[in-house]
Amino acid sequence: MTIEARVQTAFKKLVKGKPMPTVADIADAAGVSWPTAKRYLERLGLCEQYGLLPAETREKILAAAFDAFTQEGYAATSLNAIAERAGVSKGAIYGHFKSNDHLFAALIETHLEQDIEETQRDIADIIARRDNVLTGLTELLERQIERHNASAFSRMFLDFHSLAVHTEHGEVLMHLSQQLQERATEFIEDLKRRGLLRADVDASMLAFSWMLLLDGLTVRRAISGQKLDAKGIARGIGRILAHGVGA
């Protein structure tokens, strides 16, 4: 059964009861994350038709949770603290998120989905300008490092990896990481078609290495608490990628 079919089946089952189910209820019944359920419910036209999505409340909760998790850390943040920051009741949070770790996972997924969209725009922009391979790779890496520098996400990144090891949220992380890798693979394949990379370059492996590099830089950013030298790192690694290390 496809994800869309699972979401639709869960909705049809739950909507027969009272009260009207929330997106969180449907996501839980379908075995998917909140953002995934929301995406398919909107695609099917069910959110608007049945008034399933009080978006403003959810956005307030996510904004408050982001501040709390980045300032206090996941382990030290309670739903009561998030509710107080958001100016909503604890019950309102449960209307959107099954638990604290589901809220944390939704926040991480939202951030990574935004990163996927921004990366896709960066790649399209760089390809459209027809830069040479060194300039293109360097600029793409620099933009991604700068986004990490500008965000408090790195601390949450470490916390979520710890959570994901022991819960089903590891699947969310792997799914989104795979999407990022697929975008990078497409970019590299396009460079190969344009003759800017050797035809024998393994696009998937290079994209995978790129993802490992970004994960490592995010960990370094979180541990050191210092901003990374985006331009210096991007130029150095860009030259290695463009020219190799052979004699």
PDB file of N, CA and C in Angstrom, residues 180-222:
ATOM      1  N   LEU A 180      17.904  14.285   0.351  1.00  0.00           N
ATOM      2  CA  LEU A 180      19.012  15.212   0.133  1.00  0.00           C
ATOM      3  C   LEU A 180      20.071  14.587  -0.771  1.00  0.00           C
ATOM      4  N   GLN A 181      20.378  13.319  -0.526  1.00  0.00           N
ATOM      5  CA  GLN A 181      21.374  12.629  -1.339  1.00  0.00           C
ATOM      6  C   GLN A 181      20.914  12.513  -2.789  1.00  0.00           C
ATOM      7  N   GLU A 182      19.622  12.263  -2.999  1.00  0.00           N
ATOM      8  CA  GLU A 182      19.095  12.156  -4.359  1.00  0.00           C
ATOM      9  C   GLU A 182      19.233  13.484  -5.101  1.00  0.00           C
ATOM     10  N   ARG A 183      18.981  14.606  -4.395  1.00  0.00           N
ATOM     11  CA  ARG A 183      19.136  15.921  -5.044  1.00  0.00           C
ATOM     12  C   ARG A 183      20.595  16.130  -5.444  1.00  0.00           C
ATOM     13  N   ALA A 184      21.512  15.767  -4.548  1.00  0.00           N
ATOM     14  CA  ALA A 184      22.933  15.935  -4.845  1.00  0.00           C
ATOM     15  C   ALA A 184      23.353  15.034  -5.998  1.00  0.00           C
ATOM     16  N   THR A 185      22.824  13.812  -6.047  1.00  0.00           N
ATOM     17  CA  THR A 185      23.150  12.886  -7.137  1.00  0.00           C
ATOM     18  C   THR A 185      22.686  13.450  -8.475  1.00  0.00           C
ATOM     19  N   GLU A 186      21.481  14.023  -8.502  1.00  0.00           N
ATOM     20  CA  GLU A 186      20.962  14.624  -9.733  1.00  0.00           C
ATOM     21  C   GLU A 186      21.867  15.762 -10.201  1.00  0.00           C
ATOM     22  N   PHE A 187      22.338  16.564  -9.256  1.00  0.00           N
ATOM     23  CA  PHE A 187      23.226  17.683  -9.570  1.00  0.00           C
ATOM     24  C   PHE A 187      24.518  17.163 -10.203  1.00  0.00           C
ATOM     25  N   ILE A 188      25.097  16.128  -9.601  1.00  0.00           N
ATOM     26  CA  ILE A 188      26.354  15.578 -10.102  1.00  0.00           C
ATOM     27  C   ILE A 188      26.159  14.934 -11.474  1.00  0.00           C
ATOM     28  N   GLU A 189      25.050  14.240 -11.667  1.00  0.00           N
ATOM     29  CA  GLU A 189      24.775  13.642 -12.969  1.00  0.00           C
ATOM     30  C   GLU A 189      24.639  14.720 -14.043  1.00  0.00           C
ATOM     31  N   ASP A 190      24.039  15.854 -13.682  1.00  0.00           N
ATOM     32  CA  ASP A 190      23.916  16.945 -14.641  1.00  0.00           C
ATOM     33  C   ASP A 190      25.281  17.496 -15.010  1.00  0.00           C
ATOM     34  N   LEU A 191      26.172  17.597 -14.020  1.00  0.00           N
ATOM     35  CA  LEU A 191      27.535  18.062 -14.309  1.00  0.00           C
ATOM     36  C   LEU A 191      28.243  17.094 -15.256  1.00  0.00           C
ATOM     37  N   LYS A 192      28.000  15.803 -15.077  1.00  0.00           N
ATOM     38  CA  LYS A 192      28.601  14.805 -15.966  1.00  0.00           C
ATOM     39  C   LYS A 192      28.074  14.964 -17.390  1.00  0.00           C
ATOM     40  N   ARG A 193      26.768  15.178 -17.522  1.00  0.00           N
ATOM     41  CA  ARG A 193      26.179  15.335 -18.858  1.00  0.00           C
ATOM     42  C   ARG A 193      26.733  16.566 -19.570  1.00  0.00           C
ATOM     43  N   ARG A 194      27.067  17.576 -18.804  1.00  0.00           N
ATOM     44  CA  ARG A 194      27.601  18.810 -19.377  1.00  0.00           C
ATOM     45  C   ARG A 194      29.095  18.718 -19.655  1.00  0.00           C
ATOM     46  N   GLY A 195      29.690  17.591 -19.307  1.00  0.00           N
ATOM     47  CA  GLY A 195      31.120  17.422 -19.542  1.00  0.00           C
ATOM     48  C   GLY A 195      31.986  18.111 -18.513  1.00  0.00           C
ATOM     49  N   LEU A 196      31.391  18.504 -17.373  1.00  0.00           N
ATOM     50  CA  LEU A 196      32.146  19.200 -16.335  1.00  0.00           C
ATOM     51  C   LEU A 196      32.760  18.243 -15.318  1.00  0.00           C
ATOM     52  N   LEU A 197      32.294  16.998 -15.333  1.00  0.00           N
ATOM     53  CA  LEU A 197      32.897  15.947 -14.510  1.00  0.00           C
ATOM     54  C   LEU A 197      33.196  14.754 -15.405  1.00  0.00           C
ATOM     55  N   ARG A 198      34.180  13.958 -15.000  1.00  0.00           N
ATOM     56  CA  ARG A 198      34.517  12.768 -15.769  1.00  0.00           C
ATOM     57  C   ARG A 198      33.314  11.822 -15.834  1.00  0.00           C
ATOM     58  N   ALA A 199      33.184  11.122 -16.927  1.00  0.00           N
ATOM     59  CA  ALA A 199      32.055  10.207 -17.122  1.00  0.00           C
ATOM     60  C   ALA A 199      32.085   9.039 -16.149  1.00  0.00           C
ATOM     61  N   ASP A 200      33.289   8.707 -15.625  1.00  0.00           N
ATOM     62  CA  ASP A 200      33.385   7.549 -14.735  1.00  0.00           C
ATOM     63  C   ASP A 200      33.159   7.894 -13.268  1.00  0.00           C
ATOM     64  N   VAL A 201      32.823   9.134 -12.969  1.00  0.00           N
ATOM     65  CA  VAL A 201      32.556   9.526 -11.580  1.00  0.00           C
ATOM     66  C   VAL A 201      31.276   8.848 -11.102  1.00  0.00           C
ATOM     67  N   ASP A 202      31.350   8.217  -9.934  1.00  0.00           N
ATOM     68  CA  ASP A 202      30.173   7.571  -9.327  1.00  0.00           C
ATOM     69  C   ASP A 202      29.348   8.657  -8.630  1.00  0.00           C
ATOM     70  N   ALA A 203      28.276   9.102  -9.286  1.00  0.00           N
ATOM     71  CA  ALA A 203      27.488  10.232  -8.775  1.00  0.00           C
ATOM     72  C   ALA A 203      26.881   9.931  -7.415  1.00  0.00           C
ATOM     73  N   SER A 204      26.367   8.718  -7.253  1.00  0.00           N
ATOM     74  CA  SER A 204      25.730   8.358  -5.990  1.00  0.00           C
ATOM     75  C   SER A 204      26.735   8.334  -4.844  1.00  0.00           C
ATOM     76  N   MET A 205      27.912   7.792  -5.084  1.00  0.00           N
ATOM     77  CA  MET A 205      28.920   7.728  -4.025  1.00  0.00           C
ATOM     78  C   MET A 205      29.458   9.120  -3.687  1.00  0.00           C
ATOM     79  N   LEU A 206      29.636   9.955  -4.709  1.00  0.00           N
ATOM     80  CA  LEU A 206      30.085  11.313  -4.441  1.00  0.00           C
ATOM     81  C   LEU A 206      29.040  12.077  -3.633  1.00  0.00           C
ATOM     82  N   ALA A 207      27.756  11.873  -3.959  1.00  0.00           N
ATOM     83  CA  ALA A 207      26.682  12.524  -3.208  1.00  0.00           C
ATOM     84  C   ALA A 207      26.654  12.024  -1.766  1.00  0.00           C
ATOM     85  N   PHE A 208      26.865  10.717  -1.590  1.00  0.00           N
ATOM     86  CA  PHE A 208      26.898  10.139  -0.254  1.00  0.00           C
ATOM     87  C   PHE A 208      28.047  10.731   0.555  1.00  0.00           C
ATOM     88  N   SER A 209      29.201  10.878  -0.069  1.00  0.00           N
ATOM     89  CA  SER A 209      30.354  11.482   0.605  1.00  0.00           C
ATOM     90  C   SER A 209      30.070  12.931   0.976  1.00  0.00           C
ATOM     91  N   TRP A 210      29.365  13.612   0.101  1.00  0.00           N
ATOM     92  CA  TRP A 210      28.973  15.006   0.351  1.00  0.00           C
ATOM     93  C   TRP A 210      28.092  15.094   1.600  1.00  0.00           C
ATOM     94  N   MET A 211      27.134  14.162   1.711  1.00  0.00           N
ATOM     95  CA  MET A 211      26.247  14.145   2.871  1.00  0.00           C
ATOM     96  C   MET A 211      27.019  13.864   4.156  1.00  0.00           C
ATOM     97  N   LEU A 212      27.960  12.928   4.101  1.00  0.00           N
ATOM     98  CA  LEU A 212      28.777  12.632   5.277  1.00  0.00           C
ATOM     99  C   LEU A 212      29.591  13.858   5.685  1.00  0.00           C
ATOM    100  N   LEU A 213      30.103  14.569   4.698  1.00  0.00           N
ATOM    101  CA  LEU A 213      30.863  15.783   4.975  1.00  0.00           C
ATOM    102  C   LEU A 213      29.998  16.807   5.702  1.00  0.00           C
ATOM    103  N   LEU A 214      28.777  17.026   5.206  1.00  0.00           N
ATOM    104  CA  LEU A 214      27.892  18.009   5.834  1.00  0.00           C
ATOM    105  C   LEU A 214      27.484  17.579   7.242  1.00  0.00           C
ATOM    106  N   ASP A 215      27.238  16.277   7.421  1.00  0.00           N
ATOM    107  CA  ASP A 215      26.909  15.780   8.761  1.00  0.00           C
ATOM    108  C   ASP A 215      28.069  16.038   9.716  1.00  0.00           C
ATOM    109  N   GLY A 216      29.280  15.765   9.249  1.00  0.00           N
ATOM    110  CA  GLY A 216      30.458  15.978  10.092  1.00  0.00           C
ATOM    111  C   GLY A 216      30.655  17.442  10.447  1.00  0.00           C
ATOM    112  N   LEU A 217      30.431  18.321   9.484  1.00  0.00           N
ATOM    113  CA  LEU A 217      30.562  19.757   9.746  1.00  0.00           C
ATOM    114  C   LEU A 217      29.492  20.226  10.734  1.00  0.00           C
ATOM    115  N   THR A 218      28.292  19.655  10.634  1.00  0.00           N
ATOM    116  CA  THR A 218      27.228  20.012  11.573  1.00  0.00           C
ATOM    117  C   THR A 218      27.597  19.595  12.992  1.00  0.00           C
ATOM    118  N   VAL A 219      28.159  18.396  13.131  1.00  0.00           N
ATOM    119  CA  VAL A 219      28.613  17.933  14.448  1.00  0.00           C
ATOM    120  C   VAL A 219      29.713  18.848  14.980  1.00  0.00           C
ATOM    121  N   ARG A 220      30.670  19.202  14.131  1.00  0.00           N
ATOM    122  CA  ARG A 220      31.749  20.111  14.557  1.00  0.00           C
ATOM    123  C   ARG A 220      31.183  21.449  15.023  1.00  0.00           C
ATOM    124  N   ARG A 221      30.201  21.953  14.280  1.00  0.00           N
ATOM    125  CA  ARG A 221      29.569  23.232  14.649  1.00  0.00           C
ATOM    126  C   ARG A 221      28.896  23.120  16.018  1.00  0.00           C
ATOM    127  N   ALA A 222      28.213  21.993  16.260  1.00  0.00           N
ATOM    128  CA  ALA A 222      27.496  21.809  17.519  1.00  0.00           C
ATOM    129  C   ALA A 222      28.456  21.670  18.691  1.00  0.00           C
TER     130      ALA A 222
END
